[in-house]
Coordinates of C-alpha atoms in Angstrom, one line a residue:
M1 CA -29.4 42.3 -62.8
D2 CA -26.5 44.8 -62.6
A3 CA -28.1 47.0 -65.2
F4 CA -31.3 47.0 -63.1
F5 CA -29.5 48.2 -60.0
K6 CA -27.6 50.8 -62.0
K7 CA -30.8 52.1 -63.4
M8 CA -32.4 52.3 -60.0
L9 CA -29.4 54.1 -58.6
E10 CA -29.5 56.6 -61.4
N11 CA -33.2 57.2 -60.9
A12 CA -32.5 57.8 -57.1
K13 CA -29.8 60.2 -57.9
N14 CA -32.0 62.2 -60.3
I15 CA -34.8 62.3 -57.8
F16 CA -32.4 63.3 -55.0
S17 CA -30.9 66.1 -57.3
T18 CA -34.3 67.6 -57.9
L19 CA -35.0 68.0 -54.2
S20 CA -34.4 71.2 -52.3
Q21 CA -31.8 71.5 -49.6
T22 CA -34.3 71.2 -46.8
Q23 CA -35.8 68.1 -48.3
K24 CA -32.4 66.5 -48.7
L25 CA -31.6 67.0 -45.0
I26 CA -35.0 65.6 -44.0
L27 CA -34.4 62.6 -46.2
I28 CA -30.9 62.0 -44.8
G29 CA -32.2 62.3 -41.2
V30 CA -35.0 59.8 -41.7
G31 CA -32.6 57.3 -43.3
A32 CA -30.2 57.6 -40.4
L33 CA -33.0 57.1 -37.9
V34 CA -34.2 54.0 -39.7
I35 CA -30.7 52.5 -39.7
V36 CA -30.2 53.3 -35.9
G37 CA -33.6 51.8 -35.1
F38 CA -32.8 48.7 -37.0
F39 CA -29.6 48.1 -35.2
F40 CA -31.3 48.8 -31.8
L41 CA -34.0 46.2 -32.5
I42 CA -31.3 43.7 -33.4
S43 CA -29.4 44.3 -30.2
I44 CA -32.6 44.1 -28.1
S45 CA -33.9 40.9 -29.7
S46 CA -30.5 39.2 -29.4
K47 CA -30.2 39.9 -25.6
E48 CA -31.4 37.0 -23.3
T49 CA -34.4 37.9 -21.1
E50 CA -34.3 34.6 -19.0
A51 CA -32.7 31.2 -18.9
L52 CA -33.8 27.7 -17.7
L53 CA -32.1 26.5 -14.6
F54 CA -32.3 22.9 -15.9
E55 CA -33.1 22.0 -19.5
S56 CA -34.8 18.8 -18.7
P57 CA -38.2 18.6 -16.8
L58 CA -37.9 18.1 -13.0
E59 CA -39.5 15.4 -11.0
Q60 CA -42.1 16.5 -8.5
F61 CA -39.8 15.8 -5.5
D62 CA -36.8 17.5 -7.0
Y63 CA -39.0 20.4 -8.1
M64 CA -40.3 20.9 -4.6
R65 CA -36.8 20.7 -2.9
I66 CA -35.2 23.2 -5.4
T67 CA -38.0 25.8 -5.3
N68 CA -38.0 25.7 -1.5
K69 CA -34.2 26.3 -1.5
L70 CA -34.5 29.1 -4.0
T71 CA -37.2 30.8 -1.9
E72 CA -35.0 30.4 1.1
W73 CA -32.1 32.1 -0.7
G74 CA -34.4 34.9 -1.9
V75 CA -33.8 34.2 -5.6
D76 CA -36.1 35.7 -8.2
Y77 CA -37.3 32.9 -10.4
K78 CA -40.3 31.8 -12.5
T79 CA -41.8 28.4 -13.0
R80 CA -43.3 26.7 -16.1
D81 CA -45.7 23.9 -16.2
G82 CA -44.6 22.7 -12.7
E83 CA -41.5 21.1 -14.3
Y84 CA -39.2 24.0 -15.3
I85 CA -37.5 26.8 -13.4
A86 CA -36.4 30.0 -15.1
V87 CA -34.0 32.7 -13.9
K88 CA -33.0 36.0 -15.4
D89 CA -29.9 34.9 -17.4
R90 CA -27.4 32.2 -18.1
N91 CA -24.8 33.5 -15.7
T92 CA -27.4 33.4 -12.9
S93 CA -28.4 29.9 -14.0
A94 CA -24.8 28.6 -13.8
Y95 CA -24.2 30.2 -10.4
L96 CA -27.4 28.7 -9.0
R97 CA -26.6 25.3 -10.3
M98 CA -23.2 25.4 -8.6
K99 CA -24.9 26.4 -5.3
I100 CA -27.6 23.7 -5.6
G101 CA -24.9 21.1 -6.2
Q102 CA -23.0 22.3 -3.1
A103 CA -26.3 21.9 -1.1
G104 CA -26.7 18.3 -2.4
L105 CA -30.0 19.1 -4.2
L106 CA -29.2 18.3 -7.8
P107 CA -32.0 16.4 -9.4
Q108 CA -31.3 12.7 -9.8
G109 CA -33.8 12.1 -12.5
I110 CA -35.7 9.3 -10.7
K111 CA -38.1 7.7 -13.0
G112 CA -41.3 6.0 -11.8
W113 CA -44.2 4.4 -13.7
E114 CA -44.0 7.4 -16.2
I115 CA -41.2 5.4 -17.8
F116 CA -44.0 3.5 -19.6
D117 CA -45.7 6.6 -20.9
I118 CA -43.8 6.3 -24.1
Q119 CA -43.7 2.8 -25.6
K120 CA -41.7 2.0 -28.7
W121 CA -42.7 -0.9 -30.9
T122 CA -39.1 -2.0 -31.0
T123 CA -38.9 -2.5 -27.2
T124 CA -37.9 -6.1 -26.2
D125 CA -39.2 -8.1 -23.3
F126 CA -35.8 -7.7 -21.6
E127 CA -36.1 -3.9 -21.8
R128 CA -39.6 -4.1 -20.4
D129 CA -38.4 -6.1 -17.4
V130 CA -35.6 -3.7 -16.8
N131 CA -38.0 -0.7 -17.0
K132 CA -40.4 -2.4 -14.6
R133 CA -37.6 -2.9 -12.1
R134 CA -36.5 0.7 -12.6
A135 CA -40.1 1.9 -12.1
I136 CA -40.7 -0.1 -8.9
I137 CA -37.4 1.1 -7.4
G138 CA -38.1 4.7 -8.5
E139 CA -41.6 4.8 -7.0
I140 CA -40.3 3.3 -3.7
T141 CA -37.5 5.8 -3.7
R142 CA -39.9 8.7 -4.2
H143 CA -42.1 7.3 -1.4
I144 CA -39.3 7.1 1.1
K145 CA -37.9 10.6 0.2
L146 CA -41.3 12.1 1.2
L147 CA -40.5 11.2 4.8
E148 CA -39.4 14.1 7.0
D149 CA -36.6 12.1 8.6
V150 CA -35.0 11.0 5.4
E151 CA -32.8 13.5 3.4
D152 CA -31.7 11.0 0.8
V153 CA -32.1 7.3 0.1
S154 CA -30.7 4.7 -2.3
I155 CA -32.5 1.4 -2.9
Q156 CA -31.4 -1.6 -4.8
V157 CA -33.8 -4.5 -5.3
T158 CA -32.9 -7.9 -6.8
M159 CA -35.7 -9.6 -8.7
P160 CA -34.8 -13.2 -9.6
E161 CA -36.6 -14.8 -12.6
P162 CA -39.7 -16.8 -11.7
Q163 CA -39.4 -20.5 -11.8
L164 CA -41.8 -23.3 -12.8
Y165 CA -42.1 -24.5 -9.2
I166 CA -42.5 -22.2 -6.2
D167 CA -40.0 -24.1 -4.1
D168 CA -37.3 -23.4 -6.7
E169 CA -37.9 -19.6 -6.7
E170 CA -35.4 -17.3 -5.1
P171 CA -36.9 -14.5 -2.9
Y172 CA -36.7 -10.8 -3.7
T173 CA -34.0 -9.0 -1.6
A174 CA -33.4 -5.3 -1.1
S175 CA -30.6 -3.2 0.2
V176 CA -31.3 0.4 1.4
I177 CA -28.9 3.2 2.3
I178 CA -30.5 6.1 4.2
T179 CA -29.1 9.6 4.8
P180 CA -30.9 11.0 7.8
S181 CA -32.1 14.6 7.9
P182 CA -30.4 16.9 10.4
Y183 CA -31.7 16.6 14.0
S184 CA -33.6 13.4 13.1
D185 CA -33.7 10.4 15.5
I186 CA -34.3 7.8 12.8
L187 CA -31.0 6.1 13.5
T188 CA -32.0 5.3 17.0
N189 CA -35.8 5.0 16.6
K190 CA -36.3 1.3 15.6
K191 CA -40.0 1.9 15.1
K192 CA -39.2 4.3 12.2
I193 CA -36.7 1.8 10.7
E194 CA -39.3 -0.9 10.9
G195 CA -41.9 1.4 9.2
I196 CA -39.4 2.0 6.3
I197 CA -38.8 -1.7 5.9
N198 CA -42.5 -2.4 5.7
L199 CA -43.0 0.4 3.1
I200 CA -40.3 -1.1 0.9
A201 CA -41.5 -4.7 1.4
F202 CA -45.1 -3.8 0.6
G203 CA -44.0 -1.8 -2.5
A204 CA -42.7 -4.9 -4.4
D205 CA -44.2 -8.3 -4.9
R206 CA -42.5 -11.3 -3.3
L207 CA -40.4 -9.0 -1.2
K208 CA -40.6 -9.9 2.5
P209 CA -39.5 -7.5 5.4
E210 CA -36.9 -10.0 6.6
N211 CA -35.2 -9.8 3.2
V212 CA -34.7 -6.0 3.5
V213 CA -31.4 -4.7 4.9
V214 CA -31.2 -1.0 5.9
T215 CA -27.9 0.9 6.6
D216 CA -27.0 4.5 7.2
H217 CA -24.7 6.5 5.0
H218 CA -21.8 5.3 7.2
G219 CA -22.5 1.6 6.6
N220 CA -24.0 0.9 10.1
I221 CA -26.8 -1.7 9.9
L222 CA -30.1 -0.4 11.2
S223 CA -32.3 -3.4 10.5
D224 CA -30.7 -5.8 13.0
F225 CA -33.4 -6.2 15.5
D226 CA -31.9 -9.3 17.2
A227 CA -29.5 -7.2 19.3
D228 CA -32.5 -5.0 20.2
E229 CA -34.4 -8.1 21.4
E230 CA -31.5 -8.9 23.8
V231 CA -31.5 -5.3 25.1
N232 CA -35.3 -5.5 25.5
Y233 CA -34.9 -8.8 27.4
L234 CA -32.4 -7.1 29.8
V235 CA -34.8 -4.1 30.2
R236 CA -37.7 -6.4 30.9
A237 CA -35.6 -8.4 33.4
K238 CA -34.7 -5.1 35.2
E239 CA -38.4 -4.0 35.2
E240 CA -39.4 -7.4 36.6
W241 CA -36.8 -7.0 39.3
K242 CA -38.1 -3.5 40.2
I243 CA -41.7 -4.8 40.4
K244 CA -40.6 -7.7 42.6
E245 CA -38.5 -5.5 44.9
K246 CA -41.3 -3.0 45.3
L247 CA -43.8 -5.6 46.2
R248 CA -41.4 -7.3 48.6
L249 CA -40.5 -4.1 50.4
K250 CA -44.2 -3.2 50.7
M251 CA -45.1 -6.5 52.2
Q252 CA -42.1 -6.5 54.5
T253 CA -42.9 -3.0 55.8
E254 CA -46.6 -3.9 56.4
I255 CA -45.6 -7.0 58.4
S256 CA -42.9 -5.2 60.3
N257 CA -45.2 -2.3 61.3
K258 CA -47.9 -4.7 62.5
L259 CA -45.4 -6.6 64.7
K260 CA -43.7 -3.5 66.0
A261 CA -47.1 -2.1 67.1
V262 CA -47.4 -5.2 69.3
L263 CA -43.8 -5.9 70.4
G264 CA -42.0 -2.6 70.0
D265 CA -39.6 -1.0 67.5
D266 CA -36.5 -2.9 68.6
K267 CA -38.0 -6.3 69.4
V268 CA -38.6 -7.7 66.0
D269 CA -36.8 -8.1 62.6
V270 CA -38.6 -9.3 59.4
S271 CA -37.3 -10.6 56.1
V272 CA -39.6 -11.3 53.1
E273 CA -38.8 -13.1 49.8
I274 CA -41.3 -13.3 46.9
E275 CA -41.3 -15.4 43.8
L276 CA -43.3 -13.9 40.9
D277 CA -44.5 -15.6 37.8
F278 CA -44.3 -13.2 34.8
D279 CA -45.4 -15.8 32.2
Q280 CA -48.6 -14.5 30.5
K281 CA -51.1 -17.1 29.4
K282 CA -54.1 -16.9 27.2
V283 CA -56.6 -19.7 27.8
E284 CA -59.7 -20.5 25.8
K285 CA -61.8 -23.2 27.3
T286 CA -65.3 -24.6 26.8
E287 CA -67.1 -26.0 29.8
F288 CA -70.3 -28.1 29.7
I289 CA -72.3 -27.3 32.7
P290 CA -75.7 -28.7 33.9
I291 CA -78.9 -26.7 33.7
V292 CA -80.3 -25.6 37.0
E293 CA -84.1 -26.0 37.1
R294 CA -84.5 -25.1 40.7
E295 CA -82.2 -23.1 43.0
D296 CA -81.3 -24.3 46.5
N297 CA -83.2 -22.8 49.4
P298 CA -80.6 -21.4 51.8
E299 CA -83.1 -21.6 54.7
T300 CA -83.3 -25.4 54.6
P301 CA -80.5 -27.6 56.0
Y302 CA -80.4 -29.8 52.8
D303 CA -79.7 -29.2 49.2
E304 CA -82.8 -28.7 47.0
T305 CA -81.1 -28.0 43.8
V306 CA -82.6 -29.7 40.7
V307 CA -80.3 -29.9 37.6
K308 CA -80.5 -31.4 34.2
L309 CA -77.5 -32.4 32.1
N310 CA -79.3 -31.5 28.9
V311 CA -82.7 -30.5 27.4
V312 CA -84.5 -31.7 24.3
R313 CA -84.1 -29.2 21.5
S314 CA -86.1 -31.1 18.7
E315 CA -87.9 -34.4 18.5
K316 CA -89.1 -36.6 15.6
D317 CA -91.3 -39.7 15.8
T318 CA -92.1 -41.8 12.8
K319 CA -94.4 -44.9 12.7
E320 CA -95.3 -47.0 9.6
Y321 CA -97.5 -50.1 9.4
F322 CA -98.4 -52.1 6.2
E323 CA -100.4 -55.3 5.8
G324 CA -101.5 -57.1 2.6
V325 CA -100.2 -57.7 -1.0
G326 CA -98.0 -54.9 -2.2
F327 CA -97.6 -53.7 -5.8
V328 CA -95.4 -56.0 -8.0
P329 CA -94.3 -54.3 -11.2
E330 CA -94.8 -56.7 -14.1
G331 CA -93.3 -54.7 -16.9
P332 CA -94.9 -53.7 -20.3
P333 CA -98.0 -55.6 -21.5
G334 CA -97.2 -58.7 -23.3
V335 CA -93.9 -59.3 -21.4
E336 CA -93.5 -61.9 -18.8
P337 CA -92.5 -60.3 -15.4
N338 CA -89.1 -61.2 -14.1
I339 CA -90.4 -63.0 -11.0
P340 CA -89.3 -66.5 -10.0
P341 CA -91.8 -69.2 -10.2
G342 CA -94.0 -69.7 -7.1
Y343 CA -93.1 -66.2 -5.7
K344 CA -96.1 -64.5 -7.3
E345 CA -98.4 -67.0 -5.7
A346 CA -96.7 -66.5 -2.3
L347 CA -97.3 -62.7 -2.6
E348 CA -100.9 -63.2 -3.0
E349 CA -101.2 -65.1 0.3
G350 CA -100.5 -61.9 2.5
T351 CA -97.9 -59.2 3.4
K352 CA -97.2 -57.4 6.7
Y353 CA -94.8 -54.4 7.3
E354 CA -94.1 -52.2 10.4
K355 CA -91.6 -49.4 11.0
T356 CA -91.1 -47.2 14.2
E357 CA -88.5 -44.4 14.3
S358 CA -87.9 -41.9 17.2
V359 CA -85.2 -39.1 16.9
K360 CA -84.5 -36.6 19.8
N361 CA -81.9 -33.8 19.5
Y362 CA -80.6 -32.7 22.9
E363 CA -79.0 -29.3 23.7
V364 CA -76.1 -29.3 26.2
S365 CA -75.4 -26.1 28.2
Q366 CA -71.9 -24.9 27.7
Q367 CA -69.8 -21.9 28.7
V368 CA -67.0 -20.6 26.6
S369 CA -64.3 -18.6 28.5
H370 CA -61.5 -16.6 27.1
I371 CA -59.1 -16.0 30.0
K372 CA -55.9 -13.8 29.8
S373 CA -53.7 -13.9 32.7
A374 CA -52.5 -10.8 34.6
P375 CA -49.0 -9.3 33.9
Y376 CA -47.7 -11.2 36.9
K377 CA -48.9 -13.3 39.9
I378 CA -47.4 -14.3 43.2
K379 CA -45.9 -17.7 42.9
R380 CA -44.5 -18.2 46.4
V381 CA -43.9 -16.1 49.6
S382 CA -41.3 -16.8 52.2
V383 CA -41.2 -14.9 55.5
A384 CA -38.7 -15.2 58.3
V385 CA -39.3 -13.3 61.6
W386 CA -36.9 -12.9 64.5
V387 CA -38.5 -11.9 67.8
D388 CA -36.6 -10.9 70.9
G389 CA -37.8 -11.8 74.4
T390 CA -38.1 -9.4 77.4
W391 CA -35.4 -8.3 79.8
K392 CA -36.1 -7.7 83.5
K393 CA -33.9 -5.7 85.9
L394 CA -33.1 -7.4 89.2
F395 CA -33.5 -5.5 92.5
D396 CA -32.4 -6.4 96.0
E397 CA -34.6 -6.5 99.1
H398 CA -34.1 -2.8 99.6
G399 CA -35.4 -1.9 96.1
K400 CA -32.0 -1.0 94.8
P401 CA -30.8 -2.4 91.4
M402 CA -28.4 -5.3 91.7
L403 CA -25.0 -4.6 90.0
T404 CA -22.6 -6.8 88.1
E405 CA -18.9 -7.0 88.5
E406 CA -18.6 -4.3 85.9
R407 CA -20.9 -2.1 88.0
G408 CA -23.7 -2.5 85.5
V409 CA -27.3 -3.4 86.3
K410 CA -28.1 -7.1 86.4
R411 CA -30.9 -8.2 84.0
E412 CA -32.7 -11.4 83.4
Y413 CA -33.8 -12.6 79.9
I414 CA -37.4 -14.0 79.7
P415 CA -38.2 -15.8 76.4
R416 CA -41.5 -15.7 74.7
T417 CA -44.1 -18.3 75.4
V418 CA -45.4 -20.8 72.9
E419 CA -48.8 -19.1 72.8
E420 CA -47.2 -15.8 72.0
M421 CA -45.1 -17.2 69.2
R422 CA -48.2 -18.9 67.7
S423 CA -50.1 -15.7 67.8
L424 CA -47.3 -13.8 66.1
E425 CA -47.2 -16.5 63.4
D426 CA -50.9 -16.1 62.8
I427 CA -50.4 -12.4 62.4
V428 CA -47.7 -12.9 59.8
K429 CA -49.8 -15.4 57.9
G430 CA -52.7 -13.1 57.8
G431 CA -50.5 -10.2 56.7
I432 CA -49.1 -12.1 53.6
G433 CA -52.3 -14.0 52.7
Y434 CA -50.8 -17.3 53.5
T435 CA -51.8 -20.0 50.9
P436 CA -50.7 -23.6 51.5
S437 CA -51.2 -24.4 47.8
R438 CA -48.5 -21.9 46.9
K439 CA -46.2 -23.7 49.3
D440 CA -45.7 -20.4 51.3
T441 CA -43.3 -20.6 54.1
V442 CA -43.6 -18.6 57.4
I443 CA -40.9 -19.0 60.1
V444 CA -41.2 -17.2 63.4
K445 CA -38.4 -17.8 65.9
N446 CA -37.7 -16.4 69.4
I447 CA -34.0 -15.4 69.3
K448 CA -32.1 -13.6 72.0
F449 CA -30.9 -10.3 70.5
D450 CA -27.4 -9.0 71.4
R451 CA -28.1 -5.9 73.5
V452 CA -24.6 -5.5 75.2
K453 CA -24.0 -2.1 73.6
E454 CA -27.6 -1.0 74.3
F455 CA -27.3 -2.0 78.0
E456 CA -23.9 -0.3 78.3
L457 CA -25.4 2.9 77.1
E458 CA -28.4 2.5 79.4
D459 CA -26.1 1.8 82.4
V460 CA -24.0 4.9 81.6
Y461 CA -27.2 6.9 81.4
L462 CA -28.4 5.4 84.7
K463 CA -25.1 6.2 86.4
K464 CA -25.2 9.8 85.1
R465 CA -28.8 10.1 86.3
E466 CA -27.8 8.7 89.8
Q467 CA -24.9 11.1 90.0
I468 CA -27.1 14.0 89.0
R469 CA -29.6 12.9 91.7
K470 CA -26.9 12.8 94.4
T471 CA -25.5 16.2 93.3
L472 CA -29.0 17.7 93.4
L473 CA -29.6 16.2 96.8
S474 CA -26.3 17.6 98.2
A475 CA -27.2 21.0 96.8
L476 CA -30.6 20.9 98.4
I477 CA -29.0 20.0 101.8
A478 CA -26.5 22.8 101.5
L479 CA -29.2 25.3 100.6
F480 CA -31.3 24.1 103.6
A481 CA -28.3 24.5 105.9
I482 CA -27.7 28.0 104.6
F483 CA -31.3 28.8 105.1
I484 CA -31.2 27.5 108.8
I485 CA -28.0 29.4 109.5
T486 CA -29.5 32.5 108.0
L487 CA -32.6 32.2 110.2
A488 CA -30.4 31.6 113.3
Y489 CA -28.2 34.6 112.5
R490 CA -31.2 36.8 112.1
A491 CA -32.7 35.6 115.5
F492 CA -29.4 36.2 117.3
S493 CA -29.1 39.6 115.7
R494 CA -32.6 40.6 116.9
E495 CA -31.9 39.4 120.4
F496 CA -28.6 41.3 120.5
S497 CA -30.3 44.4 119.3
R498 CA -33.0 44.1 121.9
R499 CA -30.6 43.7 124.7
K500 CA -28.5 46.6 123.5
R501 CA -31.6 48.7 123.2
I502 CA -32.7 47.8 126.8
K503 CA -29.2 48.7 128.0
E504 CA -29.3 52.0 126.3
E505 CA -32.7 52.8 127.6
E506 CA -31.5 52.0 131.1
L507 CA -28.5 54.2 130.6
A508 CA -30.6 57.0 129.4
R509 CA -33.0 56.6 132.3
Q510 CA -30.1 56.9 134.8
Q511 CA -28.7 59.9 132.9
Q512 CA -32.1 61.5 133.1
L513 CA -32.3 60.8 136.9
M514 CA -28.9 62.3 137.3
R515 CA -29.9 65.4 135.3
E516 CA -33.1 65.8 137.4
A517 CA -31.0 65.5 140.6
A518 CA -28.5 68.1 139.3
L519 CA -31.4 70.4 138.3
K520 CA -32.9 70.1 141.7
T521 CA -29.6 70.9 143.4
A522 CA -29.0 73.8 141.1
E523 CA -32.5 75.1 141.8
V524 CA -31.8 74.9 145.5
E525 CA -28.4 76.6 145.2
S526 CA -29.6 79.4 142.9
T527 CA -33.0 80.2 144.2
E528 CA -31.7 83.5 145.2
L529 CA -29.9 84.3 142.0
E530 CA -31.8 86.1 139.3
L531 CA -31.8 84.1 136.0
S532 CA -31.5 85.7 132.5
A533 CA -34.1 85.1 129.8
E534 CA -31.8 82.7 127.9
E535 CA -31.2 80.6 131.0
K536 CA -34.9 80.5 131.7
A537 CA -35.6 79.3 128.2
R538 CA -32.9 76.6 128.4
L539 CA -34.2 75.4 131.8
E540 CA -37.7 75.3 130.4
M541 CA -36.5 73.2 127.4
Q542 CA -34.7 70.8 129.7
E543 CA -37.8 70.4 131.8
N544 CA -39.9 69.6 128.6
V545 CA -37.3 67.0 127.5
M546 CA -37.4 65.4 130.9
N547 CA -41.2 65.3 130.8
L548 CA -41.1 63.8 127.3
A549 CA -38.6 61.2 128.3
R550 CA -40.7 60.3 131.3
D551 CA -43.9 60.0 129.2
H552 CA -42.4 58.4 126.0
P553 CA -39.2 56.6 126.9
E554 CA -39.1 54.4 123.7
E555 CA -39.2 57.3 121.3
V556 CA -36.5 59.1 123.3
A557 CA -34.4 55.9 123.1
K558 CA -34.8 55.8 119.3
L559 CA -33.8 59.4 119.1
I560 CA -30.7 58.8 121.2
R561 CA -29.7 55.7 119.0
T562 CA -30.1 57.9 116.0
W563 CA -27.8 60.5 117.5
I564 CA -25.2 57.9 118.4
A565 CA -25.4 56.4 114.9
E566 CA -24.8 59.9 113.3
E567 CA -21.8 60.5 115.5

């Protein structure tokens, strides 16, 4: 082998020595490229292109949860066969497994009926029983985890061995721990808990809902419905009380309004109490009733109804008649018949046979009723009514109210008559639908109401009104007096003015006479004197004034009064 390699090496050297310098460089370059390419291919092929997130195949539920979370995180991943998830490298795979574990999404490897996909011939009956139990629990767990309100669930089912007698068998029992999803109301919603219990109970043979215990992840029992029944009982009692109170107030208001419309708002008081029966009954009864063949004519004073208790549905009549010797079997030929001596001779003398049968089937009319009672019905009604009488004010012979020692108005109480009370009782009975069979009670009493405070306020109001009336009357008298005084003052003023005017007119007339006398004297004394033009004008004006005063004395008097007032 060494000689072969030495010979090949010598041949390569000889061939290399025969090459030119250029050929040698080309050959060396090609060899270097081949070596570099070889190492490059080795490095590329040894580098990981992707890594599995989990080496084992994932269950459908775990696969769905993990892929949804990876999509939510924005991770680039690939899937294979709906069971494997691949990422870019091992480092990314380790990091994502850590985050998935922190989020509580690590696959639990729940096995269902697929545990029986591979059967080994060495598997024992005990292993098969254990695998069956694991498969049942696994399928139920998967089923519950598909619910939106459940984030995680742990189920444990005990399956005792079957016994020869059913009475000796122990029942299946199950314990369930639920971890609710965020913002879920499954811990308070008993309907959802009951649904989960039924799903688990129906998923395993011989497992009854009452043998399933459900708790939350804190250990609080969720399947205890006895306490809820007590709460429901209290809620029902409260609702029944609300219904009763609403009906009682409605009836009390209606009766009170009817009586107040007759008597007045402050003349009556009503109290109603109702007993209700909330027991619901379902009755199924069959009644046999007669058949009416002819209806009653309402125009006649007597009953013409014709009824039958039953009718013939089918009838059978059978009649038979036989007379003469009948057939007597005598057996095979050559054999003496088994007939007592003398009987055969008696048969030959004569035979007679009769049969009568009558069968009638009657049909009875019946009525089948299925009666379900209402949610509640009135069991008993009790009504108590207090009615006040009338109050009458007392007046004296002058029509003025009579007063008490406390200066209040005297009043007389007049009770209601028996007829009035009977009428009011009839009104109340009609308002409640009085039924003697229910033992309803209606009590209407005439009671004197305490109206001391009301009468005191009324007396105070009457006193104030009387005081106001007296004040208004005094004011009217004062105003009338002022009016009379004003009229008298104006009359006296006019009379005084008239007399003053007459006096002034008389004074003016006398002055006018005096002026005229003086003018006449002056004319006599100065007839001979020659007057100037101004004196003539003044004398002419005086003469005109005198003529005006003589012709219009009233106007001259007014003018003089005006002058006097101006001065």
